[in-house]
Coordinates of C-alpha atoms in Angstrom, one line a residue:
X1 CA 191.2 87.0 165.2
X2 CA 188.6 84.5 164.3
X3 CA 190.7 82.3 162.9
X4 CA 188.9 78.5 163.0
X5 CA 190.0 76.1 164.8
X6 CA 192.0 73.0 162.9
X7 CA 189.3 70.0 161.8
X8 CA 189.6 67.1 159.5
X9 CA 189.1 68.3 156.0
X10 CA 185.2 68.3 154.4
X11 CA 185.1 65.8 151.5
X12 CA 183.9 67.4 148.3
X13 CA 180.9 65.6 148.3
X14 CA 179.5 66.7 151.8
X15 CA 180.3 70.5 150.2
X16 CA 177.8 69.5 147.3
X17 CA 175.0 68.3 150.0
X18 CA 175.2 72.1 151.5
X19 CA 171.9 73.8 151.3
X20 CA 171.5 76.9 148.9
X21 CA 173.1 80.1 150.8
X22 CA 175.2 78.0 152.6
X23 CA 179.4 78.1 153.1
X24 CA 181.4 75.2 154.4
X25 CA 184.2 76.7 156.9
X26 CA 187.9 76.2 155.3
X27 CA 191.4 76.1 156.8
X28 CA 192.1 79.8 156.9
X29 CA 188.7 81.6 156.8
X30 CA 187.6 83.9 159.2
X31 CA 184.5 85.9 159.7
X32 CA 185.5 88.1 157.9
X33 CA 187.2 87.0 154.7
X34 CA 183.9 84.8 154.5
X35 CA 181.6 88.6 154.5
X36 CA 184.4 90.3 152.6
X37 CA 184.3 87.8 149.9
X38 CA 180.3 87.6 149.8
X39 CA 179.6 91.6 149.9
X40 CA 178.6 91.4 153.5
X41 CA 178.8 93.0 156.6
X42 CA 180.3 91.0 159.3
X43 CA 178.3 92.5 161.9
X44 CA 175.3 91.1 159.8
X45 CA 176.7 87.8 159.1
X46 CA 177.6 87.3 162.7
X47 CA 174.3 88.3 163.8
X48 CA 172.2 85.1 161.7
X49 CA 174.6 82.5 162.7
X50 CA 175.1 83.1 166.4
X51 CA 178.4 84.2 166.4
X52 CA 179.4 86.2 169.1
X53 CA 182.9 88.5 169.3
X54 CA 185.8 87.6 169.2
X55 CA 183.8 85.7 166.1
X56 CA 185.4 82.4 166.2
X57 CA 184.5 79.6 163.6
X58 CA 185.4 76.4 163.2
X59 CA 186.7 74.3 160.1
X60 CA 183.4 72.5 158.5
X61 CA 181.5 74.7 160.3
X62 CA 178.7 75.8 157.9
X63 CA 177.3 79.0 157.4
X64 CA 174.2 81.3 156.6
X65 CA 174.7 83.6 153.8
X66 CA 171.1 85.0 153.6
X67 CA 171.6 87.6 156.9
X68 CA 169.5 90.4 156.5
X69 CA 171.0 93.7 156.3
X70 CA 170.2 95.5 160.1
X71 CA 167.9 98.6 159.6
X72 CA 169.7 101.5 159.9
X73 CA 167.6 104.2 162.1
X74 CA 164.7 103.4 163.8
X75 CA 162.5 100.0 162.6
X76 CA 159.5 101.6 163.3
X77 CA 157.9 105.1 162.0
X78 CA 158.2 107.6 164.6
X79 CA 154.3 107.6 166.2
X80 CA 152.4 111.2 165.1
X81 CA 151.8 113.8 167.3
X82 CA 148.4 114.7 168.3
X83 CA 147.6 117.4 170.5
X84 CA 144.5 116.4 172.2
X85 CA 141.6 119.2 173.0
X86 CA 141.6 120.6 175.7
X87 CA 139.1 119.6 178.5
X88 CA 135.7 121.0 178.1
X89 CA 134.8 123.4 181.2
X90 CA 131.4 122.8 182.9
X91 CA 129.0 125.8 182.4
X92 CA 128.4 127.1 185.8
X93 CA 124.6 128.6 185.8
X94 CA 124.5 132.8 185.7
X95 CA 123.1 133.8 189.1
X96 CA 120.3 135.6 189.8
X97 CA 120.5 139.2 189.8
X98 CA 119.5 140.1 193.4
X99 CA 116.7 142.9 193.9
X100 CA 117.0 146.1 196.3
X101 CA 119.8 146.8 198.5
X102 CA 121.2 143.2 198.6
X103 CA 122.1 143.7 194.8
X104 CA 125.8 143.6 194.4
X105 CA 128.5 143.6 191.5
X106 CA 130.3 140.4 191.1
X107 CA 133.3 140.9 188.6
X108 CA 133.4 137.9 185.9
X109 CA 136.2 135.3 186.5
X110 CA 139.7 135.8 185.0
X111 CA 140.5 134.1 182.4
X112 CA 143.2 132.1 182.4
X113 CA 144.7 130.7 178.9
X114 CA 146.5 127.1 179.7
X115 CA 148.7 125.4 177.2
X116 CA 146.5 122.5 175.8
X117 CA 148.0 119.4 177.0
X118 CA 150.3 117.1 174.7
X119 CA 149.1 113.4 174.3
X120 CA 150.8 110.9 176.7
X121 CA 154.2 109.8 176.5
X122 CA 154.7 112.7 173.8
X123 CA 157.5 114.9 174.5
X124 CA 158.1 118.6 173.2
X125 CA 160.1 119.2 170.4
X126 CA 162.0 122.6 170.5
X127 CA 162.3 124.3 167.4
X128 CA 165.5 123.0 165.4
X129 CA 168.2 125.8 165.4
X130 CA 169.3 126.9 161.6
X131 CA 172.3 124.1 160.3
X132 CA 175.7 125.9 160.8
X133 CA 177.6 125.5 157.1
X134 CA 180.7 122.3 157.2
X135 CA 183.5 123.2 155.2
X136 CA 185.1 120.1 154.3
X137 CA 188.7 119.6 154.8
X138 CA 191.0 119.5 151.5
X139 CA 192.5 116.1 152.7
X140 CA 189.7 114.3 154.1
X141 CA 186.7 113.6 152.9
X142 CA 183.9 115.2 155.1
X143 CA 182.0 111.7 154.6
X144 CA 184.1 110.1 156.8
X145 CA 181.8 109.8 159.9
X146 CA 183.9 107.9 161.6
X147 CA 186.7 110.9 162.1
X148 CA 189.4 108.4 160.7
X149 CA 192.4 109.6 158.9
X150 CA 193.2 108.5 156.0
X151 CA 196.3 108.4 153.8
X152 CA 197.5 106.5 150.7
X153 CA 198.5 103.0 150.6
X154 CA 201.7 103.5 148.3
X155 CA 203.1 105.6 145.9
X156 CA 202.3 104.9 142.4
X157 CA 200.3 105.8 139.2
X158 CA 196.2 105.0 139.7
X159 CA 196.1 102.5 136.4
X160 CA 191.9 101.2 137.3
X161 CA 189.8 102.9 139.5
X162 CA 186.7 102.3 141.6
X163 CA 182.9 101.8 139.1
X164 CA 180.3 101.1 141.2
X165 CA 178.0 97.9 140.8
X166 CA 181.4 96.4 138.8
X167 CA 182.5 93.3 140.3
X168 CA 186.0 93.8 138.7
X169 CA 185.8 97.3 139.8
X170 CA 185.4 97.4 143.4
X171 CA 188.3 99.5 144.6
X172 CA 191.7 101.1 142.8
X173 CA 195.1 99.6 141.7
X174 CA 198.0 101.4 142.6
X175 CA 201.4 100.1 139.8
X176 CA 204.6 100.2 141.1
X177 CA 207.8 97.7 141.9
X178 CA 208.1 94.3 143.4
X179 CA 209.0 95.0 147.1
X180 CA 207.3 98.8 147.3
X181 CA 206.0 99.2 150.6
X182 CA 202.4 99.0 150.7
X183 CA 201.1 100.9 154.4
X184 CA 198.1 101.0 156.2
X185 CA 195.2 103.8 155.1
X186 CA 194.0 104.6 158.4
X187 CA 194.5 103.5 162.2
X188 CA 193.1 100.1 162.6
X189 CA 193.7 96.1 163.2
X190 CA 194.1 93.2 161.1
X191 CA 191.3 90.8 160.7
X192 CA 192.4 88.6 157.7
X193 CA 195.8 88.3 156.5
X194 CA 196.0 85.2 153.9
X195 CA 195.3 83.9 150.5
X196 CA 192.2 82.2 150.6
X197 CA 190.4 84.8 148.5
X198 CA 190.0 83.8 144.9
X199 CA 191.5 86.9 143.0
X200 CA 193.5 88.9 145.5
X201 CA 196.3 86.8 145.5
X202 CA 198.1 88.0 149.1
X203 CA 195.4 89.8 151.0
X204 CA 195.6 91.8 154.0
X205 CA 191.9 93.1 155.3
X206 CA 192.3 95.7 158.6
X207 CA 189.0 96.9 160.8
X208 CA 189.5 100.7 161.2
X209 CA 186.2 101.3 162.9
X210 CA 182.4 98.8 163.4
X211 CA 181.6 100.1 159.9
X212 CA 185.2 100.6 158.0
X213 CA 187.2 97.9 156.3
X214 CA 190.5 98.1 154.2
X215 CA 191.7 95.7 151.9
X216 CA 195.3 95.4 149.9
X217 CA 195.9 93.0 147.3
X218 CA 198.2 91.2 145.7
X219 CA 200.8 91.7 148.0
X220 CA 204.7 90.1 147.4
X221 CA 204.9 89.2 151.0
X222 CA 202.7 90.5 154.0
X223 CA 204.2 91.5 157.2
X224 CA 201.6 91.6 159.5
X225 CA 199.2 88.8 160.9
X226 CA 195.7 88.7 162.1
X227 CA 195.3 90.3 165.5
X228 CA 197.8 92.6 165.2
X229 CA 197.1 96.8 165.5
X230 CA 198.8 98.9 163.1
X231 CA 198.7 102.6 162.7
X232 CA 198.1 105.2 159.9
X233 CA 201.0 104.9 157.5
X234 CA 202.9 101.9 158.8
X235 CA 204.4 99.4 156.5
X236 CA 202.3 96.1 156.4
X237 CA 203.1 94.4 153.2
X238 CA 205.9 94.4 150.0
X239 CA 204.3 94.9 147.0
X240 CA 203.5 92.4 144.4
X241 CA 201.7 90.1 141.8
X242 CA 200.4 87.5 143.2
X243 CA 196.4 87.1 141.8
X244 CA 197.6 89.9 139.3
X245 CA 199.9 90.3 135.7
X246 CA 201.8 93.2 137.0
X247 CA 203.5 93.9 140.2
X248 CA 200.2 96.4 141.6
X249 CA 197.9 97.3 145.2
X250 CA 194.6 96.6 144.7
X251 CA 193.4 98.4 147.7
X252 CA 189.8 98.5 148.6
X253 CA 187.2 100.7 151.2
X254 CA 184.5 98.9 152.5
X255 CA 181.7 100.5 154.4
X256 CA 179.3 98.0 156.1
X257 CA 180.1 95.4 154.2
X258 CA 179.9 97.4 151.0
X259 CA 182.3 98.8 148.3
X260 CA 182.9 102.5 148.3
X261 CA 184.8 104.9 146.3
X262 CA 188.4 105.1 148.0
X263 CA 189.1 108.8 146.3
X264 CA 186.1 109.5 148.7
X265 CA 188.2 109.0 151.8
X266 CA 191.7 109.3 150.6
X267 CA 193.4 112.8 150.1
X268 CA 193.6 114.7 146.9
X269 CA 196.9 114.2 145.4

C-alpha cells in the first residue's frame, strides 16, 4: 500500500537543494514510514501534499513536513445562546364605563403565558441525563475508543519501557530468542514492512483503525508484506536484532501520529 513507484535515483546534491521541511521520496517509503518516522499523522501528512487514498508516492517525489495537525472538535466556538424578549403587546385603551342600563360587565382577558421564543437557528437543548459509571475491563484498557482488542506481541521479559517526550523511549522492548514469534497486537493491515527506518532495523508498521498504528522492530525476518490483513495474534515476523545489540521487539502504539503508552492498551500480565 503506497508503495512509490520505481524512478531514477536523486543525486545527493539535488537532496541538499530541498527546501527546509522538505523530504525527497526513496526506494521503499511509503506514506507512512515517511509520518511514522517524523512523528506525524498520515492523515495529516496526506492532507498538505495532495495525496489522496490509496496514498501513492513516487520515488523523488518531494514532500511537505510542516502539515498542520487537523482540529479535533469543532474549529469554531459553539455560537451563545440568547433568548430574545419576548414581543411587547400593544396596550389596547380601557373602555369607557357605559352609564344606565347599557352598563355591562366585561370579564378581563385570559392570560395566556407563552414560552418566549429562542433566537433563530437555535435549537433546544434537553437537560443532560446523569453519566452512568464505566467499569473498565481488566484486559483492555477503557481508553481504547476505537473497541480494538489488543494482545501482546511476544512472550518475554519488558527490559525498557515507554517515557513520554523520550525519543529513545517511544514504546517497549520485549527480550527473547532469535526466531520467537513476534504476532500482531490487534486486528489490522500492513502499511510498511521494510528497513528504511534508521534505528528499527526490520520494521513492520500495521493500521488497526484511522487513528491506531503498531509498529515491531527489529525483527530476524518479517513474514508479512504491505497490503496484507492480519488478525489479532497471528504470527507476522521471527524475532531478532537487526537495528539492536540483543535479539528483542521493540513494539510501538501510535495514536494519530503520536507515541502512546502500550501498557495503556495491552492487558495486564
Amino acid at each position: 500500500m503506497g508503495r512509490p513507484h520505481p524512478q531514477r535515483s536523486t543525486p545527493r546534491h539535488e537532496q541538499d537543494r530541498l527546501p527546509i521541511g522538505s523530504y525527497r521520496v526513496q526506494r521503499g517509503d511509503t506514506l507512512y514510514s515517511i509520518a511514522f518516522r517524523n512523528g506525524m499523522d498520515y492523515r495529516d501528512l496526506a492532507a498538505a501534499n495532495g495525496i489522496k487514498s490509496p496514498y501513492t508516492i513516487l520515488v523523488g517525489q518531494v514532500i511537505r513536513l510542516d502539515a498542520k495537525p487537523a482540529p479535533v472538535g469543532p474549529s469554531q466556538p459553539p455560537p451563545r445562546v440568547v433568548r430574545a424578549d419576548p414581543p411587547q403587546r400593544r396596550q389596547e385603551p380601557a373602555p369607557k364605563p357605559q352609564s344606565g342600563s347599557q352598563a355591562q360587565h366585561v370579564a378581563p382577558a385570559p392570560v395566556v403565558s407563552t414560552p418566549p421564543p429562542v433566537a433563530p437557528g437555535i435549537a433546544r437543548v434537553p437537560e443532560p441525563s446523569p453519566a452512568k459509571p464505566v467499569n473498565p475491563s481488566p484486559t483492555v484498557a477503557a481508553s481504547d475508543a476505537d473497541g480494538l482488542k489488543w494482545q501482546w506481541p511476544a512472550k518475554g521479559a519488558r527490559v525498557n519501557g515507554y517515557v513520554a517526550g523520550d525519543q529513545t523511549r517511544q514504546g517497549i522492548d520485549i527480550a527473547g530468542t532469535a526466531g520467537d514469534a513476534v504476532r500482531s497486537a490487534a486486528d489490522g493491515v500492513v502499511v510498511y514492512s521494510g528497513n528504511g527506518l534508521i534505528g528499527y532495523g526490520e520494521l513492520i508498521i500495521v493500521k488497526h483503525s484511522t487513528s491506531m498504528l503498531s509498529a515491531y522492530g527489529h525483527n530476524r525476518r518479517r513474514l508479512v508484506q504491505e497490503g496484507d490483513s492480519v488478525k489479532l495474534g497471528q504470527q507476522i515476523a521471527e524475532m531478532g536484532s537487526t537495528g539492536a545489540k540483543r535479539d528483542m521487539l521493540h513494539f510501538e502504539i501510535r495514536r494519530n501520529g503520536k507515541p502512546v503508552d502500550p501498557l495503556r492498551y495491552l492487558p495486564a500480565q
